[in-house]
Each structure stands twice: as structure tokens, then as C-alpha cells.
Amino acid sequence: MPRYSAFAVVKNALTGHTRWREQWPDAQPKKEYDVIIVGAGGHGLGAAYYLAKEHGITNVAVIDKGWLGGGNTGRNTTIIRSNYLYDESAKLYDHALDLWDGLSQELNYNVMFSRRGVMMLAHNVHDVQSFQRHVHSNRLNGVDNRWLSAEEAKAFCPPLNISPDARYPVMGAALQMRAGTARHDAVAWGYARAAAARGVDIIQNCPVIAIRRGPDGAVTGVDTAKGFIGAKKVAVSAAGHTSVVMESAGVRMPLESFPLQALVSEPVKPVFPCVVMSNTVHAYISQSDKGELVIGSGTDQYTSYSQRGGLPLIEHTVAAICEIFPIFNRMRMLRKWGGIVDVTPDRSAIIGKTPVKNLFVNCGWGTGGFKATPGAAHTLAHTVATGEPHPINAPFTLDRFRTGRLIDEAAAAAVAH
Amino acid sequence: MSQFRIPGKGRVDHAKTVRFAFDNREYTGLRGDTVASALLAHGVHLMGRSFKYHRPRGPVTADSAEPNALIGTSRGPGRFEPNTRATVQELREGLICESQNRLGALSFDFGAVNDALYPLFPAGFYYKTFMWPRSFWDKLYEPVIRRAAGLGRAPSEVDPDTYASRYLHADLLVVGAGPSGLMAALEAARAGVRVTLVDENAEMGGALLSDPGVEIDGRPAWDWLDATLAELASLGVRLMTRTTAIGYYHQNMIGLCQKLTDHLDEIADNAPRERMWRVRATRVVLAQGALEKPLVFHGNDRPGVMLAGAAQTYLHRYGVKVGTRAVIVTSHDSAYHAAFDLAAAGTRIVAIVETRAAPPETLRAEARVRGIELLAGHTVTGTRGRLRVASVTVNPVQGGRVGEPRMIHCDCLLMSGGWTPSLHLFSHTKGSLQWDAESNTFLPGRMTENCHIAGAGRGLWGFEAALTDGAKAGADAARALGNEAKAAPLSVAHDRPGTGESHRELPTDRRSSRVRAFIDFQNDVTAKDIRLAVREGMRSIEHVKRYTTNGMATDQGKMSNINGLMIAADAVGKAPPEVGLTTFRPPYTPTTFGAFAGYHRGATFEVTRRTPIDPWAEANGAVFEPVSLWRRAWYFPKGGEDMEAAVARECRATRASVGIFDASTLGKIEVAGPDAVEFMNRMYTNPWTKLAPGRCRYGVLLGEDGYIRDDGVIGRLSDELFHVTTTTGGAPRVLNMMEDYLQTEWPDLDVWLTSTTEQWATVALNGPNARKVLEGLVEGVDLSAEAMPHMSVAECRVAGFPARLFRLSFTGELGFEINVPARHGLALWEALMEAGRPHDITPYGTETMHVLRAEKGFIIVGQDTDGTVAPEDAGLGWAIGKKKPDFVGKRSLARPDLVAPGRKQLVGLLTEDGGVKLEEGAQIVLDPDQPLPMKMVGHVTSSYHSATLGRSIAMALIEGGHDMEGRDVYLPMPDGTHRARITSTAFYDPDGSRLKL
Amino acid sequence: MLLIHCPYCDETLPELEFAYAGEAHIARPEDPSTMSDEEWRDFLFIRSNPKGPHFERWRHVHGCARFFNAVRDTVSDRFLLTYKAGEPRPDLASLEAAQ
């Protein structure tokens, strides 16, 4: 893999940039692989990379029905944070954050991980209690997160409206300084390039029709649009499409797929420094390096694979942003798009083994999978390679829905009284 | 009058001048001008700088697809907006404009150093660089990149304008009022269809406005247009200009954004700036026309280089010549007409550079007649001029070989690469696109919604074709709606049909490394960038787009998508449809946030629910807190008290005498019917069969997963009637859950559910003197402890109002909750205040309520439970009807993890130092000396200073807490570790003797 | 925004009046206490989540407040049918043939 650097760019400028090589080959399937990963998003490509790098397993194919990175990896609002409440979640996301830290250098691909801080706004007493619980729990878990008064929040993010007369006044905020954003496409491309350099085949435009199992019940490979491809192990990392793929192996999942919409504004010069999230009014915002305001919304109410989404939700989201940042009222929306997110009953992911021998799954990331990309990929690779979960993903089993040992971050933020 | 404005020409009002400023220089234009046309009338082409290289740029279009001429516009405080298209913004008196994305002056931009260094900034260079040294990314590289990026500056003040929104139902919505749209609307309206016709421009007519020489049915185009608009109006068609169809949503819902004031000199008070329409149309005709494609050649981005169709529009609509010496470069017939019209208006057409070897003979002849040099089979290989094109280099092409260059001086270069149908809204529907290899363009394929596409939007060219097709679409739509319709025939004279050929980059004799042929003007994406992306393995147009940012500028690819695709497909070596076309996404053009937000702003962002007693609380100085959608009185400070002092006083007064509390926000549901008790038995954990009418019970509601969802006191008013109370925030969820089970699981049960939250105002009286206050006001019930013991309910009259009177207590004191019809709530409150005066009755808010209940160890669902807490965990095992065979959530309580040891359980917590009040959410450990990450065993759920007890109290969820009473635990806080002892949660009056008064 | 036909009101109305209520035809077991942990998990959490026709529940919450069932294609979001709660699960093949 020729190294990328400023020097390489200068050198190639002399030859009119005609000598750059392809970042990954568009592979055709071999007859058999040690491991097939279904889904060439950041998670799947990352898992292939770590399989090759950390476990020496290079006879690996990543198969996707479309182009790599074309699913939720390329459709999210790129927020990265780890200030989760439960130990299990905090450890998983913080593991990811550790990997994010050096990812550009590790992959030799600038994924533009920007530690600009993620600020979560509290709008009522219940939010304050809940976020302070997060802050205290994070502190003792060694996870960066601190509490800001409304005035401190505004000092950090000047356009914020902290008027006590607001419909949802800001009563304070939790700030994780180490958190931030990254360039989503670059994550998929960087992993793809680094994995391909280690011998991984990336097979695009090859829908998986079914997972095939042998007489002993164990996985034998996948039937695809390009024919049967044998595999000793299969890992499904197909986000919104996981239920459908797993069903073909006879595994029914505790998942539902919902449309999730996001939007960007026209680009403007830097106007606020960080990521701001408000769960109460359901709006998330950051400013991309290109200058666009990147805004995330909640999911639509019904399950869907249409990637369409409705207007009312977008209207609500934009209204919420203008509530928090009244100066953005005259900004303009440039484009809006939808993704398909797979949601588990406890809103936490599933990474691990399945009832089928040699079949593994990584799914259920809901609206927050991007931030976990390196962590999910790393622990999935470990699980596939060794046949047993890494201690970090061990709690995120499929079996927890039987035992009741849920990791319910959403419920922990439940509102009542 | 400048030399570029033609007196009397165009649709502008030459009698009305309008003053405006651009970059602090005063200009005048005419009523009807856009900023771009007015500046062009002064010979000003330079209006902006590009995103990456800061290259000087002028308008390339005359419409909403404009990528270059973006300006900041303002009209006084708070009314500034960046990135406005100068080609769309209508002139208004006093309009202030500024150019964007420049360091220094627009004519001398220091940022243009990037342009000189362009070889260092190919597509995606930032993915390969800025990685070393690692620490520089946060501190240096990214801040520099961020400052360099962005176009205009963001608004910095709160927007004083308002925005409106409306719903509209239409039989037929026609999008686009060019020839096709007009005819579609006309035919449908004539057939009796209720039609709405919208157009994004200030006036209707579309391409007709730029081609007045056409004759339709024997009338000049503009006369025909006037007559047609008059007929549409007379037929009752709703005509909406300045109205952009921004998105096509499910089942023919179209979002329209209508601009109302940006073009006005003065804004009337309270006039909304824009209005968002949500239109539900039975049928839709999309007549969005076509977009002209730029040609791709070295230097195609210089100010003065623009689309031929745009020049034609500036000429005919605005009476503006875009230059005095024009060169045309084209691969399509349409540009000839622009050339001929400009020539007629006095612009010298120096040459028509025709990429085709053999353009139609009729056009050749017309050029000859006008003395215009026609260079067929030629290419453009470059332009010169620093801030304005000054010359163009043209070369003959023969057999693929580019011949000797020739330089031609000019002050504008008008290009046309043909036309591509505008299929944006169709694309929103997820309708499929089909590649038409002959015209090298995408045409609409399979429809998913009830729509028709007409005219240039489906690849037709020429006025007759567009008008006829529009008429057919209108008639088709009318028939689909059940009306009889037949499209009348039309005759068109002086039509300008035409054809052309498609190009990727024009042939050139330049070394490829020296060619800078722009595709996405705003984002500075060149043809070379596209080819580089493909070379690097980006084989899908989605990858190419994301890698190069082609099509991601504020025109959303209107100028660049097709050219980018053609070149990418060539580089990949596949047909364009195999490389794909990126999906067009809403909105069609950038749309103001305020228009989406509409009325949902400030106090009306979301409804605020207020109780009937809220006005009293406000008048008496209450501080409020938001609780779900309600605002509730938090505390009632007196004489400068802070919250702590007020709450302490309210608590003491309640325990010592009597306190009064507005509990109206509590959810209330009536469960009525012969099977009401059976229904209650199935829903709630508690047994209800033996609860006698007139008595109450504390009920616990689980989800089917076994976790606590809600709680509240439930009174049985009769055998068949329960008055259920829920938490404030939980009322809608609980009712929904009850309805779900009743309607879908147990439809056999004869039960009715009614939400009565807002029917009753609820006032709680608590304290040893509560009965004394109430006694004198109650009729029809004996309040004595014997007749009305704790946890009983009666129907009676209080203060003359019909009431449901509960004796219950959430404070541990003698307590009553009086429910009266909401309209009497305030009067009841005032009567109680009056009756309580001898007892120093004290109003208290939610904070005091919280403290008083915590002193008794009563939980608040959502604070002391968090959705993972089962009844046993919360110490509510006693509320489970052990003998009941089933209730919602019962089976889940037997799941392995719910019976496993070590579950978090609710306990009391007393700090070693009673002066220390723990923080809610503080985490609990057994060993305070362990290193991070610490093993946490629980957290504080509630914590208060108790004035009654003279010390702090807290509740906490702790692993195995019920077996740990008496043990010490630790709370490591940033300012030191606190020690606390686990206790019972009943801190005050554990025997409940005070309830027995 | 979807348009939804309420089988009780017999009117087609905008989605804003309705609340989605999850997959349909998952009946609560007669006697949960007899169910294994696996069976109970399936009832609580396992969902078919198909790409294509989906049997699902809606509630006309800002109308008649009734729960009803629907068949909707999750790829196109198009409703194939709505029907009253308690009515049998319609046959998909004949439903698609009728479209």
C-alpha cells in the first residue's frame, strides 16, 4: 500500500496526479473464504481489517448489495461520543473512542476525527438528574464527561439560546470534550483500503440472497447474486437489513428497521465549535468542516426500508434547532436524506454469536452506530476469530432478550412524574 | 442608463428605478430586475469567489440553479441571510448585498493563492494529508480548513420575521408554469378540475418569458401568456408565483415554499416572510422543464462565461445585454437563437463555435444572413482574462485531432451543452429513471405516485412539443380524476425546436495536467478530479460524488451531475446508467429553516399545558418548572427567599399545620363497566376484587417486560367504576396501553376507558390541620377518621362544587385530594386558601412535594425507577397480588435475570455528615480507594435537605441493597468522597401514625 | 406523510392522526406462566421486520382511537389493506394479486 502523505501529494502533483493507484480493487468472489462479512459499511470493513491485522485471518471477503459505505455509514450525522450511562455501554463506546484517536494514522487515511466536544443539553429537572448521573458514572469509569451550567454552556457555544423564557430552557449541559465528529465516508474508504492491502476481497454490488447451512446446522457459505460463495464463518453486519439476512439462516431477530432522517444546511463560515444534542426536543447538530450545519432527527414512527421519511418530522427537527439556535432561522436547508436503522428493544447493539454455529452478528445500533465503528469492528473481529466474545462485547449478546439482562440506555433516561 | 440596458426592452419597468448596494457600492436597477440582472446591466459580472480556489466567478445562469453568484443579502437588524442567489433575488429598494468567501476585496482576494497552488489540492487531497504530526490536526489543520471552508457568514442575530404554514387539498397540482405547465393547468381547469399551478419565478411563463418571438395560436407569446393566465384565473385556478415545490412526499403530498416579502420594498407589520404549504393533490403534473448543461473546457468558469439560455433570458426578461462582443460555443441548436437575438439587440456576435461538424443548414444560413462567423467542428481550448473573460481560444477538430489555435477577443462567452430534464421531484418519489442513449440523458421511467410528467421534463424540445404535451398531461389528469377532457390542438409559429449532441470534456490540445475544466463550479470540481477519483477506485457515481464533492454544492448538482456522470462513466468504461445517477434529495432549492419551523417557534414551539390554578400561582410569584408538556409551580418564594429557603418553609408549614398543592396535572383515567374490576386485575399488579367501593389503593403498573411503568392511587367509586390516577407525564402512555390491551387482547371485557385528566382540577391539602380547613366546605360526607379513614374516596360537594374527595397522602400527613370540575378549580383553590387562613395555609410547589414524599420513602416513577426496576427492586413487592394467575408483566418477573441475586434495589441513604446533601445521580462504591474504572454498585436517585429532620436524606438504587441495611458505602465526588449509611427509606414517621389523625 | 384508511371511520386521513403500534397478529399468550423463557422472549421481542408486505397495527389516536391492522409494503410504504382488529390475517398472495 503506497503511503499517503503531504509529500506524496506534492510528488504526484509533478505528474499531474496520474499515478495514484486504486484505493481498493473491485474484487470478484473466490470459491471459498475463511470468513465472509455481509455488509461493507464501516463496521463490516473494519471487522475485516482487524481480522487481518490482529488475528492474521486474511482470506476474508466483505460482500455488499451495493457500493461500500453506501448505507448508514454514509448517511449519518457523524457524532462520536462515549458518555453512556451503563458500564457496559461506556466501556464499548470508550473502546471505540480510543481507537478513533489514532485511526487516521493507523489507516494512513485521514478520517478527520475532530475532538470538538459533544454537549448534551438538559431542559428540565429530570434531564439534569439523568445527565448528572451520566457525568458521575462516566467519571468513575474514567470516561471524560463534565457538567456545565447554562452560562458555561453558552460560553462554550455562543449561539446557544439560554433564555429562561424559552419553551425548553437550557438548565445545564453535559460536555464530553474528547468526543466529536469524523468524516464518515473516509472511515469506510480508509478501512477498505487498509483491509484490501492486507488481502481482503471487497465484493460490491453482490446481494446476499441467503446464508447456507450444512447438515450439522453450521454455516457453509452464502448464496449471492454472483453464485454460492463458501465460508467457514459468516458475520452479518448489515444494519437495517439484518433481519432479512438472518432470517435466511433461520434466525429471527429482535429488531425493527425504521427510517432515520438527517439534513444539512448551506455551508457557512464557522459559527459554533462543537456538537450539540438535545434528546428532549429530538435534535442534534454540528457544523461540518465544509461549513454545513449537519442536523439529525429522530426516527419516523413506522418501520420502513424506503429511505424516504416524512415532512412533519423534519419540520419538527428544524423547529427544534431554531429553538436552541434562534440565529439559524434564516439559514437554508440544502438537502435531506434518510437511512434505515435497526433498533433493538433495549436500544443497545447485539455483537456476538448466534444460535447457528459459525454465524455471527453485529446489529441493532439504532441511531448511534457510527460512533462505535472501530469498537464494534474490533470486538466483532475478535469474536469471529476466537469464537468467543471479547470482554467488552460480552454483555451485548442476543441471549439477553431471553434472560432479561437488558442494557437499556433509553429506559434509563425514561421520563415520568 | 448603462450601455448594457436596452431601453424599453424586457419585462422590467423602465420607469421605476430601484436603488441597491453591492459591496458598499450604490447601484440602480429597475423594478422587475434580479440582483444579477441589475449588476449585469452595469457591466458587472464578477459577483463571487469559488469555494476551494477562490476563483473569480460571475453568474452562469439566470435562475435558481445558479452555483456562482451567491451573495449575502440584508435589510436591517436580524434580516441577513448568506448564500442568496443573485439570479433569483428580486431587487427591492435599499437592498444591501455583499459578496462572499473572499479574503480582502472581491477583485483582489488573497484566498486566490489556493488557485496558484491548485496542483496540490486535487480531489480528496485532505484524506491523504494533515495526518502528521498527529497533534496538529486539532490545533492547526482542522481550524485552518474550517475557516477556509464555508461560503457566506452565518446570521448572527435573531430573525424578527415570522413564517406561516398552510394545508391545501387540490385535485391537480401543476408544478412549473412554463408552456407545458400552463397548458396542463388550462386543459384540466377547462375540464372542471380544481387546479393549483405553482412556479418558483416571480412571474409565470417559464421559457416563454425568454422567447417572445414565438407565436401561439396566432398571437405573440407574451400576449398568449397574458390571455392564458387570465383564463386560468377566470377558471378559478389557484396561481402561485415565487412558490417552489421543494419536495414530493408519500401519496402525492408536495411541500411548497412560497416567498412573500423578500421582493417587497416595505414589509407590512406581522406579514410572514415565507409560507410553507403542505399540498395533498389527487394528481400531480410535473412540468419542471429542463436545465441547460455547461460545456466542459479549460477556463469555462471565468466571469463572462455563461449559459447561452441565461444570456437569452437576461436579454428578453430584463432587457440586459450580457456583453458587447460575444462568442458562442455550443453543441445544441438552442444557442443559435440566443446568438441571433443578441445580435438583433446590438451585441456583436464574433463567432459561433460549433462542436458539431455539420450543424443544421437552416441555422447555418441564418448565421450567414446575420454575418456571424460560424466555426463548425471546432472546440474551445481556453479562455483568458483575470476578472472577466477577455478572449477565447478556439481550434478546429478534424478526425479527433485538434488543430491550430486561434484567439478571439470577446467580453462574454455563451455556452450550451444541451439540456437535461429536471427530474428532481420525480426522483423524490423513488420513481425510476431510464437512460436514453440517443439524447444522453435520463428520462422518467416507472412511476410510484399518481403523477404525469410533461414537456421538456421528459425530454421534449420546442414550444409546440411542450405545449401539446402539457395539454395532453392536463387532459390525462382530468380523465384520471373522472372528468371528460380532450386536449385542443394548438398552432405554433416561429417555434425553435432543436437538437444537439452531448460531450464530455471538449477536445483540447493542452497537456491534460494543465487543463482546468470545471464541472461543479461552486465546489471547484474539475473533469480531472472526476477522472482521478475513478483512477483511485471510485467506480460508482456515489463514490465519485463523495470523493470529489461534485454535485454537493448549493445547486445540488443541477449544473454538474450529468457532466460529472458522463465523464465518470467514460473513465470507468461503462454506460452512464451502470455508474448510476445520485439521487436527488429534497428540497429542490435551499429552503429557509424558518419556513419549516413555521409557527413552531418560541412560546408556540410546543404547547404548554397549564392547570386551572396556574394563573393564581403566577400572580403569587411561583417559580415554574417544565414537567412533560406541563408547567408546574416549583416553589413559592416569599420576600427574596431562594429555593432552599422557600422549600424549607413550605415543608415545615405543611408538617406543622397545613399545605396546599395543585395536583391537577396528575393523569386521571376512568375505568368503567361490568368488567372493570377484572380489567384492573389484569392491568395492575395489585388485587382489586376485594377493594370495597369508597376505598382506594396504591396501584403499580408494569410493562409486559416486568419493569415499573407507572403508579398512582386508584379509587373505587362503585362496583363498576374506578378512578385511576397516573403520573403527570405518564397519563397518555398509560391510557394508550390500557386501550391497547382492552381493544386488542381482551375485547370481550365490557369496559370503557375515559381520560379525565383535564376534566378535573385536583387540589391536595396536607397537614395536621387539613381536615379543619376542609370541614366547613364539605357537604354530603362525614370527614371523621372513622367515617373516612385513610385511603378512602367519596363523592360530595366541596365549596359548593361537585367533587370527588380522596383521603390519601403523598406526604405522610393527614391528606385530602379534592377533585372538582376543572372550571371550578381556581374557585376551589381560593375557597380553600380563604378557609385555611386561620391555619396559615401555605401553598407549596413540586419541590416541596418531592421532599415531603422522600421523607416518607415514597417513590417517584422515572426518578427512583428508571425503566429497569421491577417491583421487588423498588420495595413494592407487597403491591403484587400473589394469588392472581396473571397480570401484565407477571411472566417477565420470572425471567432469569429478574430473579438473579445482585439486582439494584431501592434503599435509604444517610450521609455521615447530615449537612452534606448528595448529588442526585452520584455514584456509589463499596471501596473508595480503588483505581479507575471503579466498580460502581448504584446511584443516588433522590436527595434533599429535610427541614423536618434537620439533615439531608437520600434514596438510592444499590446492588443487593435490601440486604445491606446498616452498611456504609462511599460516594467519590470531585471534591472528596462522602460516606453514607444504608437505611430504610422511611425516614420520617415510619409507623405512619400521623396518617391516623 | 402517509395517508391511512381507518377501517372504523371508513375515511382516508393523514398520518398525523395515527400512531404506529408495532407488528400485528402477535397475540398475548393465554397463559404466560406456562411459557418457556424462549417462548416468552419470542412474544416480547422477536419481530419479523420484513422487507415487503408487513402486518402491522395502527391506532387512530386523534380520531376514533381504535386500534386496527394494516398490510403495508415496507419498501414502498404503500398500504395494501387496513382492516379491523380481530379480523383474520389476510392472505398475502391474493392481496398482492389484487393490487
mmCIF file of C-alpha atoms in Angstrom, chain B residues 330-503:
data_model
loop_
_atom_site.group_PDB
_atom_site.id
_atom_site.type_symbol
_atom_site.label_atom_id
_atom_site.label_comp_id
_atom_site.label_asym_id
_atom_site.label_seq_id
_atom_site.Cartn_x
_atom_site.Cartn_y
_atom_site.Cartn_z
ATOM 1 C CA THR B 330 -22.415 25.172 -28.434
ATOM 2 C CA SER B 331 -23.290 21.615 -29.202
ATOM 3 C CA HIS B 332 -27.013 22.344 -29.359
ATOM 4 C CA ASP B 333 -29.236 24.340 -31.708
ATOM 5 C CA SER B 334 -30.762 26.381 -28.925
ATOM 6 C CA ALA B 335 -27.709 28.594 -28.503
ATOM 7 C CA TYR B 336 -28.049 29.868 -32.072
ATOM 8 C CA HIS B 337 -31.298 31.534 -31.132
ATOM 9 C CA ALA B 338 -29.641 33.253 -28.222
ATOM 10 C CA ALA B 339 -26.928 34.433 -30.604
ATOM 11 C CA PHE B 340 -29.409 35.717 -33.162
ATOM 12 C CA ASP B 341 -31.484 37.527 -30.548
ATOM 13 C CA LEU B 342 -28.404 39.139 -29.032
ATOM 14 C CA ALA B 343 -27.192 40.154 -32.454
ATOM 15 C CA ALA B 344 -30.541 41.773 -33.117
ATOM 16 C CA ALA B 345 -30.177 43.679 -29.860
ATOM 17 C CA GLY B 346 -26.793 45.027 -30.857
ATOM 18 C CA THR B 347 -24.324 42.657 -29.307
ATOM 19 C CA ARG B 348 -21.627 41.766 -31.744
ATOM 20 C CA ILE B 349 -21.509 38.009 -32.157
ATOM 21 C CA VAL B 350 -17.903 37.466 -33.030
ATOM 22 C CA ALA B 351 -18.255 33.780 -33.710
ATOM 23 C CA ILE B 352 -20.353 30.733 -33.121
ATOM 24 C CA VAL B 353 -18.057 27.899 -32.182
ATOM 25 C CA GLU B 354 -19.971 24.764 -33.073
ATOM 26 C CA THR B 355 -18.679 21.442 -31.801
ATOM 27 C CA ARG B 356 -20.659 19.574 -34.406
ATOM 28 C CA ALA B 357 -19.119 19.260 -37.838
ATOM 29 C CA ALA B 358 -22.434 19.705 -39.554
ATOM 30 C CA PRO B 359 -24.998 21.816 -37.743
ATOM 31 C CA PRO B 360 -28.423 22.144 -39.359
ATOM 32 C CA GLU B 361 -28.321 24.034 -42.643
ATOM 33 C CA THR B 362 -31.141 26.361 -41.629
ATOM 34 C CA LEU B 363 -29.118 27.652 -38.701
ATOM 35 C CA ARG B 364 -26.010 27.983 -40.842
ATOM 36 C CA ALA B 365 -28.000 30.028 -43.286
ATOM 37 C CA GLU B 366 -29.400 32.264 -40.586
ATOM 38 C CA ALA B 367 -25.916 32.874 -39.204
ATOM 39 C CA ARG B 368 -24.709 33.717 -42.689
ATOM 40 C CA VAL B 369 -27.523 36.181 -43.179
ATOM 41 C CA ARG B 370 -26.509 37.934 -39.983
ATOM 42 C CA GLY B 371 -22.852 37.936 -40.937
ATOM 43 C CA ILE B 372 -21.912 35.758 -37.980
ATOM 44 C CA GLU B 373 -18.842 33.650 -38.422
ATOM 45 C CA LEU B 374 -19.699 30.004 -37.828
ATOM 46 C CA LEU B 375 -16.835 27.752 -36.828
ATOM 47 C CA ALA B 376 -18.304 24.299 -37.212
ATOM 48 C CA GLY B 377 -16.349 21.333 -35.972
ATOM 49 C CA HIS B 378 -14.433 23.492 -33.552
ATOM 50 C CA THR B 379 -13.589 23.318 -29.914
ATOM 51 C CA VAL B 380 -12.709 25.795 -27.207
ATOM 52 C CA THR B 381 -9.367 25.090 -25.572
ATOM 53 C CA GLY B 382 -9.093 28.008 -23.222
ATOM 54 C CA THR B 383 -10.115 31.446 -22.097
ATOM 55 C CA ARG B 384 -8.204 34.397 -20.733
ATOM 56 C CA GLY B 385 -8.959 37.412 -18.608
ATOM 57 C CA ARG B 386 -8.385 37.908 -14.908
ATOM 58 C CA LEU B 387 -11.723 39.063 -13.565
ATOM 59 C CA ARG B 388 -13.683 38.824 -16.812
ATOM 60 C CA VAL B 389 -13.247 36.779 -19.906
ATOM 61 C CA ALA B 390 -11.236 38.764 -22.471
ATOM 62 C CA SER B 391 -10.528 36.190 -25.097
ATOM 63 C CA VAL B 392 -11.242 32.648 -26.062
ATOM 64 C CA THR B 393 -9.005 30.189 -27.853
ATOM 65 C CA VAL B 394 -10.721 28.049 -30.457
ATOM 66 C CA ASN B 395 -9.316 25.219 -32.538
ATOM 67 C CA PRO B 396 -10.657 23.146 -35.360
ATOM 68 C CA VAL B 397 -11.172 19.454 -34.712
ATOM 69 C CA GLN B 398 -10.788 17.035 -37.522
ATOM 70 C CA GLY B 399 -10.883 13.299 -37.209
ATOM 71 C CA GLY B 400 -10.379 13.640 -33.494
ATOM 72 C CA ARG B 401 -7.284 15.810 -33.956
ATOM 73 C CA VAL B 402 -7.215 19.285 -32.535
ATOM 74 C CA GLY B 403 -5.776 21.789 -34.968
ATOM 75 C CA GLU B 404 -4.107 25.149 -34.659
ATOM 76 C CA PRO B 405 -5.432 27.595 -32.085
ATOM 77 C CA ARG B 406 -6.937 30.926 -32.861
ATOM 78 C CA MET B 407 -7.591 33.567 -30.260
ATOM 79 C CA ILE B 408 -10.782 35.582 -30.404
ATOM 80 C CA HIS B 409 -11.357 38.645 -28.250
ATOM 81 C CA CYS B 410 -14.684 38.902 -26.525
ATOM 82 C CA ASP B 411 -16.254 40.099 -23.321
ATOM 83 C CA CYS B 412 -18.621 37.200 -22.906
ATOM 84 C CA LEU B 413 -18.657 33.563 -23.873
ATOM 85 C CA LEU B 414 -22.036 31.894 -24.093
ATOM 86 C CA MET B 415 -22.130 28.132 -23.922
ATOM 87 C CA SER B 416 -24.659 25.398 -24.356
ATOM 88 C CA GLY B 417 -24.053 21.720 -23.860
ATOM 89 C CA GLY B 418 -27.669 20.854 -24.477
ATOM 90 C CA TRP B 419 -30.447 20.322 -21.988
ATOM 91 C CA THR B 420 -31.215 17.798 -19.316
ATOM 92 C CA PRO B 421 -34.722 17.185 -17.971
ATOM 93 C CA SER B 422 -35.310 18.422 -14.457
ATOM 94 C CA LEU B 423 -36.419 15.251 -12.703
ATOM 95 C CA HIS B 424 -35.772 16.259 -9.124
ATOM 96 C CA LEU B 425 -39.279 15.942 -7.763
ATOM 97 C CA PHE B 426 -39.866 12.764 -9.701
ATOM 98 C CA SER B 427 -36.715 11.393 -8.134
ATOM 99 C CA HIS B 428 -38.082 12.202 -4.658
ATOM 100 C CA THR B 429 -40.882 9.729 -5.314
ATOM 101 C CA LYS B 430 -38.327 6.966 -5.827
ATOM 102 C CA GLY B 431 -39.589 6.689 -9.371
ATOM 103 C CA SER B 432 -37.050 5.003 -11.605
ATOM 104 C CA LEU B 433 -35.011 6.840 -14.208
ATOM 105 C CA GLN B 434 -34.256 5.447 -17.629
ATOM 106 C CA TRP B 435 -31.188 6.272 -19.606
ATOM 107 C CA ASP B 436 -31.891 7.461 -23.098
ATOM 108 C CA ALA B 437 -28.761 6.662 -25.069
ATOM 109 C CA GLU B 438 -29.833 8.765 -28.024
ATOM 110 C CA SER B 439 -30.156 12.002 -26.122
ATOM 111 C CA ASN B 440 -27.609 11.020 -23.492
ATOM 112 C CA THR B 441 -29.957 11.849 -20.717
ATOM 113 C CA PHE B 442 -32.138 10.308 -18.039
ATOM 114 C CA LEU B 443 -35.861 10.243 -18.683
ATOM 115 C CA PRO B 444 -38.611 9.354 -16.247
ATOM 116 C CA GLY B 445 -39.278 5.636 -16.030
ATOM 117 C CA ARG B 446 -41.615 3.775 -13.706
ATOM 118 C CA MET B 447 -43.934 5.970 -11.631
ATOM 119 C CA THR B 448 -44.633 5.260 -7.995
ATOM 120 C CA GLU B 449 -47.099 8.075 -7.412
ATOM 121 C CA ASN B 450 -50.141 9.431 -9.280
ATOM 122 C CA CYS B 451 -48.236 11.864 -11.412
ATOM 123 C CA HIS B 452 -47.684 12.900 -15.020
ATOM 124 C CA ILE B 453 -44.550 14.406 -16.459
ATOM 125 C CA ALA B 454 -44.831 16.808 -19.335
ATOM 126 C CA GLY B 455 -42.736 18.761 -21.769
ATOM 127 C CA ALA B 456 -39.024 19.324 -21.517
ATOM 128 C CA GLY B 457 -39.151 17.452 -18.221
ATOM 129 C CA ARG B 458 -39.466 14.295 -20.251
ATOM 130 C CA GLY B 459 -37.031 15.242 -22.936
ATOM 131 C CA LEU B 460 -39.269 17.045 -25.423
ATOM 132 C CA TRP B 461 -37.926 20.166 -27.082
ATOM 133 C CA GLY B 462 -39.550 23.119 -28.753
ATOM 134 C CA PHE B 463 -42.626 25.116 -27.807
ATOM 135 C CA GLU B 464 -45.123 23.197 -29.878
ATOM 136 C CA ALA B 465 -43.998 19.908 -28.386
ATOM 137 C CA ALA B 466 -44.067 21.309 -24.868
ATOM 138 C CA LEU B 467 -47.467 22.967 -25.226
ATOM 139 C CA THR B 468 -49.019 19.903 -26.828
ATOM 140 C CA ASP B 469 -47.558 17.555 -24.269
ATOM 141 C CA GLY B 470 -48.692 19.788 -21.433
ATOM 142 C CA ALA B 471 -52.198 19.873 -22.814
ATOM 143 C CA LYS B 472 -52.176 16.099 -23.049
ATOM 144 C CA ALA B 473 -50.943 15.723 -19.477
ATOM 145 C CA GLY B 474 -53.666 18.077 -18.273
ATOM 146 C CA ALA B 475 -56.308 16.155 -20.150
ATOM 147 C CA ASP B 476 -54.940 12.833 -18.926
ATOM 148 C CA ALA B 477 -55.003 14.067 -15.351
ATOM 149 C CA ALA B 478 -58.541 15.347 -15.778
ATOM 150 C CA ARG B 479 -59.664 11.985 -17.138
ATOM 151 C CA ALA B 480 -57.928 10.177 -14.306
ATOM 152 C CA LEU B 481 -59.995 12.358 -11.985
ATOM 153 C CA GLY B 482 -63.160 11.290 -13.747
ATOM 154 C CA ASN B 483 -63.680 14.366 -15.872
ATOM 155 C CA GLU B 484 -64.133 14.434 -19.612
ATOM 156 C CA ALA B 485 -61.306 16.144 -21.359
ATOM 157 C CA LYS B 486 -59.846 16.457 -24.786
ATOM 158 C CA ALA B 487 -56.745 18.464 -25.465
ATOM 159 C CA ALA B 488 -57.461 21.150 -28.051
ATOM 160 C CA PRO B 489 -54.961 21.422 -30.898
ATOM 161 C CA LEU B 490 -52.525 24.317 -30.928
ATOM 162 C CA SER B 491 -50.619 26.072 -33.649
ATOM 163 C CA VAL B 492 -47.163 27.471 -33.077
ATOM 164 C CA ALA B 493 -45.257 29.751 -35.412
ATOM 165 C CA HIS B 494 -41.587 30.727 -35.193
ATOM 166 C CA ASP B 495 -41.020 27.740 -32.974
ATOM 167 C CA ARG B 496 -37.461 26.967 -32.005
ATOM 168 C CA PRO B 497 -37.158 23.230 -31.828
ATOM 169 C CA GLY B 498 -33.677 21.840 -31.878
ATOM 170 C CA THR B 499 -31.298 19.048 -31.269
ATOM 171 C CA GLY B 500 -27.761 18.677 -30.243
ATOM 172 C CA GLU B 501 -25.068 16.337 -29.216
ATOM 173 C CA SER B 502 -23.563 15.553 -25.883
ATOM 174 C CA HIS B 503 -19.988 15.997 -24.812
#
